[in-house]
Coordinates of C-alpha atoms and ligand atoms in Angstrom, one line a residue:
Chain U
M266 CA 23.9 29.2 18.3
V267 CA 21.8 27.3 15.7
V268 CA 21.0 23.6 16.4
V269 CA 19.8 21.6 13.4
T270 CA 18.8 17.9 13.8
L271 CA 18.1 15.4 11.1
Q272 CA 16.4 12.0 11.8
R273 CA 18.1 10.5 8.8
N274 CA 16.6 7.0 8.6
K275 CA 13.2 8.4 7.8
C276 CA 14.4 10.4 4.8
I277 CA 12.7 9.7 1.5
G278 CA 15.5 11.4 -0.5
C279 CA 13.3 14.0 -2.1
N280 CA 16.1 16.5 -2.3
Y281 CA 14.1 19.6 -1.1
C282 CA 16.4 20.3 1.9
V283 CA 19.4 20.5 -0.5
E284 CA 17.6 22.9 -2.8
L285 CA 16.8 25.2 0.1
A286 CA 19.9 24.8 2.3
P287 CA 22.7 23.6 0.0
E288 CA 25.4 24.6 2.4
Q289 CA 24.0 22.4 5.1
F290 CA 22.5 19.4 3.3
Q291 CA 23.8 17.1 0.6
M292 CA 22.3 14.0 -0.9
S293 CA 24.3 10.9 -0.3
K294 CA 25.2 9.0 -3.5
K295 CA 25.4 5.9 -1.4
D296 CA 21.9 5.5 0.0
G297 CA 20.1 8.4 -1.6
K298 CA 19.3 10.0 1.7
S299 CA 20.1 13.5 2.9
V300 CA 23.3 14.1 4.8
L301 CA 23.5 17.0 7.3
L302 CA 27.0 18.2 6.8
R303 CA 29.4 18.5 9.7
S304 CA 26.8 16.9 12.0
Q305 CA 27.4 14.4 14.8
E306 CA 25.3 11.2 15.2
K307 CA 23.6 9.9 18.2
K308 CA 21.1 7.1 17.9
G309 CA 20.1 7.9 14.4
F310 CA 19.8 11.7 15.1
F311 CA 22.3 13.8 13.3
T312 CA 22.9 17.2 15.0
L313 CA 24.8 20.2 13.8
K314 CA 25.6 23.0 16.3
S315 CA 26.7 26.2 14.5
P316 CA 27.5 29.7 15.8
D317 CA 26.6 31.0 12.3
E318 CA 23.1 32.5 12.7
A319 CA 22.9 33.0 8.9
I320 CA 22.1 29.3 8.5
L321 CA 19.0 29.6 10.5
D322 CA 16.8 30.8 7.7
P323 CA 17.7 28.3 5.0
C324 CA 17.6 25.5 7.5
D325 CA 14.2 26.6 8.7
Q326 CA 12.9 26.6 5.1
A327 CA 14.3 23.1 4.6
A328 CA 12.6 21.9 7.8
K329 CA 9.3 23.4 6.6
A330 CA 9.7 21.8 3.1
C331 CA 10.6 18.4 4.3
P332 CA 7.6 16.2 3.5
V333 CA 8.4 13.7 6.3
K334 CA 9.2 16.4 8.9
I335 CA 12.5 15.0 10.1
I336 CA 14.5 18.2 10.3
S337 CA 14.3 20.4 13.3
V338 CA 15.9 23.8 13.8
K339 CA 16.4 25.7 17.0
S340 CA 18.2 28.9 17.8
V341 CA 19.6 28.8 21.3
Chain L
M266 CA -10.3 -19.6 -19.2
Q267 CA -6.8 -19.2 -18.0
K268 CA -5.6 -19.3 -14.4
I269 CA -5.0 -15.9 -13.0
E270 CA -2.7 -14.7 -10.3
L271 CA -4.1 -12.8 -7.3
M272 CA -1.6 -10.2 -6.2
A273 CA -1.8 -8.7 -2.7
P274 CA -0.4 -5.6 -1.2
A275 CA 1.9 -5.9 1.8
G276 CA 2.9 -2.8 3.7
N277 CA 4.4 -4.7 6.6
F278 CA 4.7 -8.2 8.1
E279 CA 1.2 -8.2 9.4
S280 CA -0.3 -7.6 6.0
L281 CA 2.1 -9.9 4.3
Q282 CA 1.1 -12.7 6.6
A283 CA -2.6 -11.8 6.1
A284 CA -2.1 -12.1 2.4
L285 CA -0.3 -15.5 2.7
D286 CA -3.0 -16.8 5.0
N287 CA -5.9 -15.8 2.7
G288 CA -4.8 -17.2 -0.6
A289 CA -2.7 -14.6 -2.4
D290 CA -0.6 -16.0 -5.3
S291 CA 1.8 -13.1 -5.1
V292 CA 2.6 -10.1 -3.0
Y293 CA 4.1 -6.7 -3.7
F294 CA 5.9 -4.4 -1.3
G295 CA 8.3 -1.5 -1.0
V296 CA 11.5 -1.1 0.9
E297 CA 13.2 2.1 2.0
Q298 CA 12.4 5.3 0.2
L299 CA 11.9 4.5 -3.5
N300 CA 8.4 3.3 -3.6
M301 CA 5.0 4.9 -3.8
R302 CA 4.3 4.5 -0.1
A303 CA 7.6 5.9 1.1
R304 CA 5.9 8.3 3.5
A305 CA 4.2 5.5 5.4
S306 CA 5.6 5.1 8.8
I307 CA 5.4 1.4 8.3
N308 CA 7.7 0.2 5.6
F309 CA 10.0 -2.7 5.1
T310 CA 13.7 -2.3 5.2
L311 CA 16.4 -4.0 3.1
D312 CA 17.1 -6.4 6.0
D313 CA 13.5 -7.7 5.8
L314 CA 14.0 -9.0 2.2
P315 CA 15.2 -12.5 3.1
E316 CA 12.4 -13.0 5.6
I317 CA 9.8 -11.8 3.2
S318 CA 11.2 -14.1 0.6
R319 CA 11.4 -17.1 3.0
R320 CA 7.8 -16.8 4.1
C321 CA 6.5 -16.5 0.6
Q322 CA 8.6 -19.2 -0.9
E323 CA 7.4 -21.6 1.7
K324 CA 3.9 -21.1 0.3
G325 CA 5.0 -20.9 -3.4
V326 CA 4.0 -17.2 -3.5
R327 CA 5.7 -14.9 -5.8
T328 CA 7.3 -11.7 -4.5
Y329 CA 7.5 -8.3 -6.2
L330 CA 9.6 -5.4 -5.1
T331 CA 8.1 -2.0 -6.0
L332 CA 10.7 0.5 -7.1
N333 CA 8.4 2.8 -8.9
T334 CA 9.0 6.5 -7.9
I335 CA 10.7 9.1 -10.0
I336 CA 14.4 8.6 -9.7
Y337 CA 17.0 11.3 -9.2
D338 CA 20.7 11.1 -9.9
H339 CA 21.5 10.7 -6.2
D340 CA 19.2 7.6 -6.1
L341 CA 21.0 5.6 -8.7
S342 CA 23.3 3.7 -6.4
I343 CA 20.6 2.9 -3.9
V344 CA 18.6 1.6 -6.8
K345 CA 21.5 -0.8 -7.6
T346 CA 21.7 -1.8 -4.0
L347 CA 18.0 -2.5 -3.8
V348 CA 17.9 -4.6 -6.9
K349 CA 21.0 -6.5 -5.9
C350 CA 19.7 -7.3 -2.5
A351 CA 16.3 -8.3 -4.0
K352 CA 18.1 -10.7 -6.3
E353 CA 20.2 -12.1 -3.6
A354 CA 17.1 -12.7 -1.5
N355 CA 15.4 -14.5 -4.4
I356 CA 12.7 -11.9 -4.9
T357 CA 10.8 -12.8 -8.0
A358 CA 10.7 -9.4 -9.8
V359 CA 11.1 -5.7 -9.6
I360 CA 8.1 -3.4 -10.4
A361 CA 9.6 -0.4 -12.2
M362 CA 8.7 2.9 -13.8
D363 CA 11.9 4.7 -14.4
Q364 CA 14.1 3.5 -17.3
A365 CA 17.1 3.6 -15.0
V366 CA 15.5 1.0 -12.8
I367 CA 14.6 -1.1 -15.8
M368 CA 18.2 -1.0 -17.0
V369 CA 19.7 -1.8 -13.7
A370 CA 17.3 -4.7 -13.2
R371 CA 18.0 -6.1 -16.6
E372 CA 21.8 -5.8 -16.1
L373 CA 21.6 -7.7 -12.9
G374 CA 19.4 -10.3 -14.4
M375 CA 16.3 -9.5 -12.5
E376 CA 12.8 -10.0 -13.9
V377 CA 11.0 -6.7 -14.5
H378 CA 7.4 -5.8 -14.3
I379 CA 6.2 -2.5 -15.8
S380 CA 4.4 -0.4 -13.2
T381 CA 1.1 1.2 -13.7
Q382 CA 2.9 4.5 -13.5
I383 CA 4.1 4.1 -17.0
N384 CA 0.5 4.1 -18.2
I385 CA 0.5 1.6 -21.0
T386 CA -2.5 2.1 -23.2
N387 CA -1.7 0.6 -26.5
I388 CA -0.1 -2.4 -28.2
E389 CA 2.9 -0.6 -29.6
T390 CA 3.9 0.4 -26.1
V391 CA 3.5 -3.2 -25.0
K392 CA 5.9 -4.2 -27.8
F393 CA 8.4 -1.6 -26.8
Y394 CA 8.5 -2.7 -23.1
A395 CA 8.5 -6.3 -24.1
M396 CA 12.2 -5.8 -24.8
F397 CA 12.6 -5.5 -21.1
A398 CA 9.7 -6.9 -19.2
D399 CA 7.5 -10.0 -19.0
T400 CA 4.5 -8.5 -17.2
M401 CA 2.9 -5.1 -17.6
V402 CA 0.3 -3.3 -15.7
M403 CA -2.2 -1.7 -18.0
S404 CA -3.3 1.9 -17.4
R405 CA -6.3 2.2 -15.2
E406 CA -7.9 4.4 -17.8
L407 CA -8.5 1.5 -20.2
S408 CA -11.8 -0.2 -20.6
L409 CA -12.0 -4.0 -20.5
R410 CA -12.8 -4.0 -24.2
Q411 CA -9.5 -2.2 -24.8
V412 CA -7.6 -4.5 -22.5
K413 CA -9.0 -7.5 -24.3
K414 CA -7.9 -6.1 -27.7
I415 CA -4.4 -5.7 -26.3
S416 CA -4.2 -9.2 -24.9
E417 CA -5.6 -10.7 -28.1
Q418 CA -3.0 -8.7 -30.1
I419 CA -0.2 -10.0 -27.8
E420 CA -1.3 -13.6 -28.6
K421 CA -1.8 -12.9 -32.3
E422 CA 1.6 -11.1 -32.8
Q423 CA 3.3 -13.5 -30.3
I424 CA 4.7 -10.6 -28.3
K425 CA 7.2 -12.1 -25.9
G426 CA 9.2 -10.8 -23.0
P427 CA 12.8 -11.5 -22.2
S428 CA 11.8 -14.9 -20.6
G429 CA 10.6 -16.0 -24.0
K430 CA 7.0 -16.3 -22.8
L431 CA 4.1 -14.2 -24.0
V432 CA 3.8 -10.9 -22.3
E433 CA 1.4 -11.1 -19.3
I434 CA -1.2 -8.4 -18.6
E435 CA -1.9 -7.2 -15.2
I436 CA -4.7 -4.9 -14.0
F437 CA -6.0 -3.4 -10.8
G438 CA -9.0 -5.2 -9.5
H439 CA -9.8 -3.5 -6.3
G440 CA -8.9 -0.5 -4.2
A441 CA -8.4 3.2 -4.2
L442 CA -8.3 5.1 -7.5
C443 CA -6.4 8.3 -8.0
M444 CA -7.9 11.5 -9.4
A445 CA -4.8 12.0 -11.5
V446 CA -3.1 9.8 -14.0
S447 CA -1.3 7.3 -11.8
G448 CA 2.0 8.6 -10.5
K449 CA 1.7 11.9 -12.2
C450 CA 0.0 14.2 -9.6
Y451 CA 1.3 17.5 -8.4
M452 CA -1.3 18.4 -5.9
S453 CA 0.4 17.5 -2.7
L454 CA 3.7 18.9 -4.1
H455 CA 2.0 22.2 -4.6
S456 CA 0.3 22.3 -1.2
H457 CA 2.8 20.6 1.0
N458 CA 6.0 20.3 -0.9
S459 CA 5.3 16.6 -0.6
S460 CA 5.7 14.9 -4.0
A461 CA 3.3 12.1 -4.8
N462 CA 5.7 11.0 -7.5
R463 CA 8.2 10.3 -4.7
G464 CA 5.8 8.3 -2.7
A465 CA 4.8 11.1 -0.4
C466 CA 1.2 11.8 -1.5
K467 CA -0.8 13.8 1.1
Q468 CA -4.1 12.8 -0.5
N469 CA -5.4 16.4 -0.8
C470 CA -7.9 15.1 -3.5
R471 CA -9.7 13.3 -0.7
K472 CA -10.8 16.6 0.8
K473 CA -13.8 18.8 0.4
Y474 CA -13.4 21.8 -1.9
T475 CA -15.6 24.8 -3.0
V476 CA -15.2 26.5 -6.3
V477 CA -15.3 30.3 -6.1
D478 CA -15.7 32.7 -9.0
Q479 CA -12.9 35.2 -8.2
E480 CA -14.6 38.1 -9.8
T481 CA -17.9 37.9 -8.1
G482 CA -17.1 35.8 -5.1
F483 CA -19.9 33.5 -6.1
E484 CA -19.4 30.0 -4.8
M485 CA -20.3 27.4 -7.2
E486 CA -22.8 24.9 -5.8
L487 CA -21.6 21.5 -6.4
D488 CA -23.7 18.4 -5.8
N489 CA -20.9 16.7 -4.3
E490 CA -18.0 18.7 -2.8
Y491 CA -15.6 15.7 -2.9
I492 CA -15.2 16.4 -6.6
M493 CA -11.7 15.0 -6.7
S494 CA -12.1 11.9 -4.6
P495 CA -13.1 9.0 -6.7
K496 CA -14.9 6.0 -5.1
D497 CA -12.9 2.8 -4.8
L498 CA -12.6 0.4 -7.6
C499 CA -14.3 -2.9 -7.2
T500 CA -14.5 -5.6 -9.9
I501 CA -15.8 -8.6 -7.9
D502 CA -19.3 -8.3 -9.5
F503 CA -18.0 -8.5 -13.1
L504 CA -14.9 -10.6 -12.5
E505 CA -15.7 -13.0 -15.2
E506 CA -15.5 -10.2 -17.8
V507 CA -12.2 -9.0 -16.2
I508 CA -10.7 -12.5 -16.6
D509 CA -12.2 -12.8 -20.0
A510 CA -10.2 -9.7 -21.1
G511 CA -7.2 -12.0 -21.1
I512 CA -5.4 -10.7 -18.0
T513 CA -3.0 -12.9 -16.1
V514 CA -2.6 -10.9 -12.9
L515 CA -5.3 -9.3 -10.8
K516 CA -3.7 -6.7 -8.5
I517 CA -5.3 -5.5 -5.3
E518 CA -4.4 -2.0 -4.2
G519 CA -3.7 -1.0 -0.6
R520 CA -0.1 -1.1 0.8
G521 CA -1.1 1.6 3.3
R522 CA -4.1 -0.5 4.5
A523 CA -4.4 -2.4 7.7
P524 CA -3.8 -6.2 7.8
E525 CA -7.5 -7.1 8.3
Y526 CA -8.2 -5.1 5.1
V527 CA -5.7 -7.3 3.2
A528 CA -7.1 -10.5 4.8
N529 CA -10.7 -9.6 3.9
V530 CA -10.2 -8.4 0.4
I531 CA -7.8 -11.2 -0.6
K532 CA -10.2 -13.8 0.9
C533 CA -13.1 -12.5 -1.1
Y534 CA -11.2 -12.3 -4.4
R535 CA -9.6 -15.7 -3.8
E536 CA -13.1 -17.2 -3.4
A537 CA -14.4 -15.3 -6.4
I538 CA -11.5 -16.4 -8.7
D539 CA -11.8 -20.0 -7.5
S540 CA -15.5 -20.1 -8.0
I541 CA -15.1 -18.8 -11.6
E542 CA -12.6 -21.5 -12.2
N543 CA -14.9 -24.3 -10.9
G544 CA -18.1 -22.8 -12.3
T545 CA -19.9 -21.9 -9.0
Y546 CA -19.6 -18.1 -9.4
S547 CA -23.1 -16.7 -8.8
K548 CA -25.1 -13.5 -8.0
E549 CA -25.8 -14.7 -4.5
K550 CA -22.1 -15.2 -3.9
V551 CA -21.4 -11.7 -5.2
I552 CA -23.9 -10.2 -2.8
G553 CA -22.1 -12.0 0.1
W554 CA -18.7 -10.8 -1.1
M555 CA -19.9 -7.2 -1.4
Q556 CA -21.1 -7.3 2.1
E557 CA -17.8 -8.6 3.3
L558 CA -15.8 -6.0 1.3
E559 CA -18.0 -3.2 2.7
K560 CA -16.9 -4.1 6.2
V561 CA -13.4 -2.8 5.7
Y562 CA -12.0 0.6 4.6
N563 CA -13.7 1.9 1.5
R564 CA -15.0 5.1 0.0
G565 CA -17.9 3.4 -1.7
F566 CA -17.5 1.3 -4.8
W567 CA -17.7 1.7 -8.5
S568 CA -16.4 -0.1 -11.6
G569 CA -13.7 2.4 -12.6
Y570 CA -13.4 2.8 -16.3
Y571 CA -13.5 -0.9 -17.1
L572 CA -17.1 -1.0 -18.3
G573 CA -16.8 2.0 -20.6
Q574 CA -15.7 5.6 -20.3
K575 CA -18.3 6.8 -17.9
L576 CA -17.7 9.8 -15.8
G577 CA -15.9 9.3 -12.5
E578 CA -18.0 8.6 -9.4
W579 CA -17.0 10.6 -6.5
S580 CA -17.0 9.6 -2.9
K581 CA -19.4 11.3 -0.5
G582 CA -17.0 11.9 2.3
S583 CA -13.4 12.1 3.3
G584 CA -13.3 9.0 5.3
S585 CA -14.2 5.4 5.0
H586 CA -17.6 3.9 4.4
A587 CA -16.6 0.7 6.1
T588 CA -19.5 -0.9 8.0
Q589 CA -17.2 -2.2 10.6
K590 CA -14.3 -0.9 12.6
K591 CA -11.8 -2.2 15.1
V592 CA -11.3 -0.9 18.6
Y593 CA -8.0 -1.5 20.3
I594 CA -8.4 -3.7 23.4
G595 CA -5.0 -4.9 24.5
K596 CA -2.0 -7.1 23.7
G597 CA -1.0 -10.7 23.6
V598 CA 0.9 -11.9 26.7
H599 CA 1.3 -15.7 26.4
Y600 CA 0.1 -18.8 24.5
F601 CA -0.4 -22.2 26.1
P602 CA 0.1 -24.5 23.0
K603 CA -1.1 -27.7 24.7
A604 CA -4.4 -26.3 25.7
S605 CA -4.6 -23.8 22.8
I606 CA -5.3 -20.9 25.1
G607 CA -4.2 -17.4 24.5
E608 CA -3.6 -14.9 27.3
F609 CA -4.2 -11.1 26.8
K610 CA -3.9 -8.0 28.9
I611 CA -6.8 -5.6 28.4
E612 CA -5.4 -2.0 28.1
A613 CA -8.5 -0.2 26.9
Y614 CA -12.2 -0.7 26.7
D615 CA -13.7 -4.1 27.6
L616 CA -14.2 -7.5 26.2
S617 CA -17.4 -9.5 26.5
L618 CA -18.5 -13.0 25.6
G619 CA -19.9 -13.0 22.0
D620 CA -17.6 -10.2 20.9
T621 CA -15.8 -10.7 17.5
I622 CA -12.1 -10.2 18.0
L623 CA -9.3 -9.4 15.6
I624 CA -5.8 -10.4 16.4
T625 CA -3.0 -8.9 14.4
G626 CA 0.8 -9.3 14.5
P627 CA 3.9 -9.6 12.3
T628 CA 3.7 -13.4 12.3
T629 CA 0.1 -13.8 13.1
G630 CA -1.2 -11.6 10.3
A631 CA -4.8 -10.7 10.8
K632 CA -7.2 -13.3 12.3
E633 CA -10.8 -12.9 13.3
M634 CA -12.9 -15.0 15.6
T635 CA -15.7 -14.9 18.1
V636 CA -15.2 -15.2 21.9
D637 CA -17.3 -18.1 23.1
T638 CA -15.7 -18.7 26.5
M639 CA -13.1 -16.8 28.4
L640 CA -11.5 -16.5 31.9
V641 CA -11.1 -13.1 33.4
N642 CA -8.3 -13.2 36.0
D643 CA -8.8 -16.9 36.2
E644 CA -12.5 -16.6 36.8
Q645 CA -15.4 -17.6 34.5
L646 CA -16.8 -14.1 33.8
E647 CA -18.8 -12.6 30.9
K648 CA -16.8 -9.4 30.7
G649 CA -13.2 -8.2 31.2
I650 CA -12.3 -4.6 31.7
K651 CA -9.1 -2.5 31.5
G652 CA -6.3 -3.9 33.5
D653 CA -7.7 -7.5 33.5
S654 CA -5.9 -10.5 32.2
V655 CA -8.1 -12.7 30.0
T656 CA -7.5 -16.1 28.6
I657 CA -9.4 -17.3 25.5
P658 CA -9.3 -20.6 23.6
I659 CA -7.6 -19.8 20.4
P660 CA -6.8 -22.2 17.6
F661 CA -3.6 -20.4 16.5
R662 CA -0.5 -19.2 18.3
V663 CA -0.7 -15.8 20.1
R664 CA 2.5 -13.8 20.5
P665 CA 3.5 -10.9 22.7
S666 CA 3.9 -8.8 19.5
D667 CA 0.2 -9.4 18.8
K668 CA -2.5 -6.7 19.2
L669 CA -6.1 -7.5 20.3
Y670 CA -9.0 -5.6 18.8
K671 CA -12.7 -6.0 18.9
I672 CA -14.8 -5.5 15.8
V673 CA -17.7 -3.2 16.2
E674 CA -20.3 -1.7 13.9
N675 CA -19.3 1.5 12.2
K676 CA -22.1 4.1 11.9
V677 CA -21.7 5.4 8.4
E678 CA -23.2 8.7 7.4
A679 CA -25.0 8.4 4.1
Ligands
LIG987 S1 13.6 17.2 2.7 FE1 13.4 15.6 4.2 S2 12.9 13.8 3.1 FE2 13.6 15.2 1.6 S3 15.7 14.8 1.3 FE3 15.6 16.4 2.9 S4 15.5 15.3 4.8 FE4 15.1 13.8 3.2

């Protein structure tokens, strides 16, 4: 199981996560911040739990690229 | 000589209040992600706009919203929202770089200022942007002679902005200078994927580098290893010439700086501008202001490119050359307005009689004073330590959101 979290309010909308993991992230046209697709929100933290291990790599890259370090990825 | 506007940076409410208390004529700030300080953990949000506007209007201070990063397609609607909210909140103008922002602002009837990121360096460009904007920041790469020529030309050719008034010229008067052309640096994008042009500069130019010949492995000896870190711009010692160049707005850099920085720098430049206006500007005063300015964060000072195209002057270290620093002591607890007494809880270090203290807070701004008398846990003592509650006579209101610091000398390495 892969767990990805996005602390969305701190996003500066640079788009790198989308470039690296387009299946998981999308830029919102509404507020210009990143959206973690299929995620659930709790207190500003958006979490996606996925059984698909293939998303680990791209999400990891996105987490590394994010200039404000608001993406975290875990394999549990 | 014309009256000039002193523009202060405001990264948060502390700095905003410090700017208002120390004589700024206008303030600039960013909200949310689309400004050059988007990375900063402290940043205003959209909801803060009405409060910013209220506090500034009370003092007749103009407000400018910076919206000057590069803009992607996915940003277009937040741009609209930001400009709309700024207009509703009665913000004076938007500082823009991207043409999309300029268009949105014009469509919504919002005054536009052209950001330094556009790098205006000649009169024809001024004419072009005069179709959209009333005020323009000149590129930092211009000399004062060149700025003066441009402002004379504006007058001569009667170049007017949308408001029907002559275009106003703004320049940077004090603060950090970039090693790159403003807003066009790739360094932190290359090293950290963190685009400066998106407000996420990692300041790699402020570090020490060695140049190595790849063929021989020979390391080039450099006099100063901080080859990409320019000293800070300071114009207080030739401010008459700056004003004489025909500028209308003097902008102070530093939205990432602490409130006491804003308080100190704005106070000095306010005094300097006023003394030029009333004819009391003098060498002695300049010496005093320089000493004041050196107290807060700086990388050493130089005159930028304004006095001619001399080679850049590089700073000698990565950090600040400030002669003073603040040490966190504790927080505000209560204020007794009748007796004008403030109560604080000491959480670190100690506080003694004679110490200079700095109190900062979102409403308090940044205020400095000396402790002449105090009570420690209701006793007349000379020193309070961690855990103690101290009460000090204070001429202004102290709030639980306030932080208490003491100012100590900073040992600077030459
Ligand atoms: S990389 Fe980070 S800051 Fe950039 S859009 Fe994605 S989440 Fe936001």
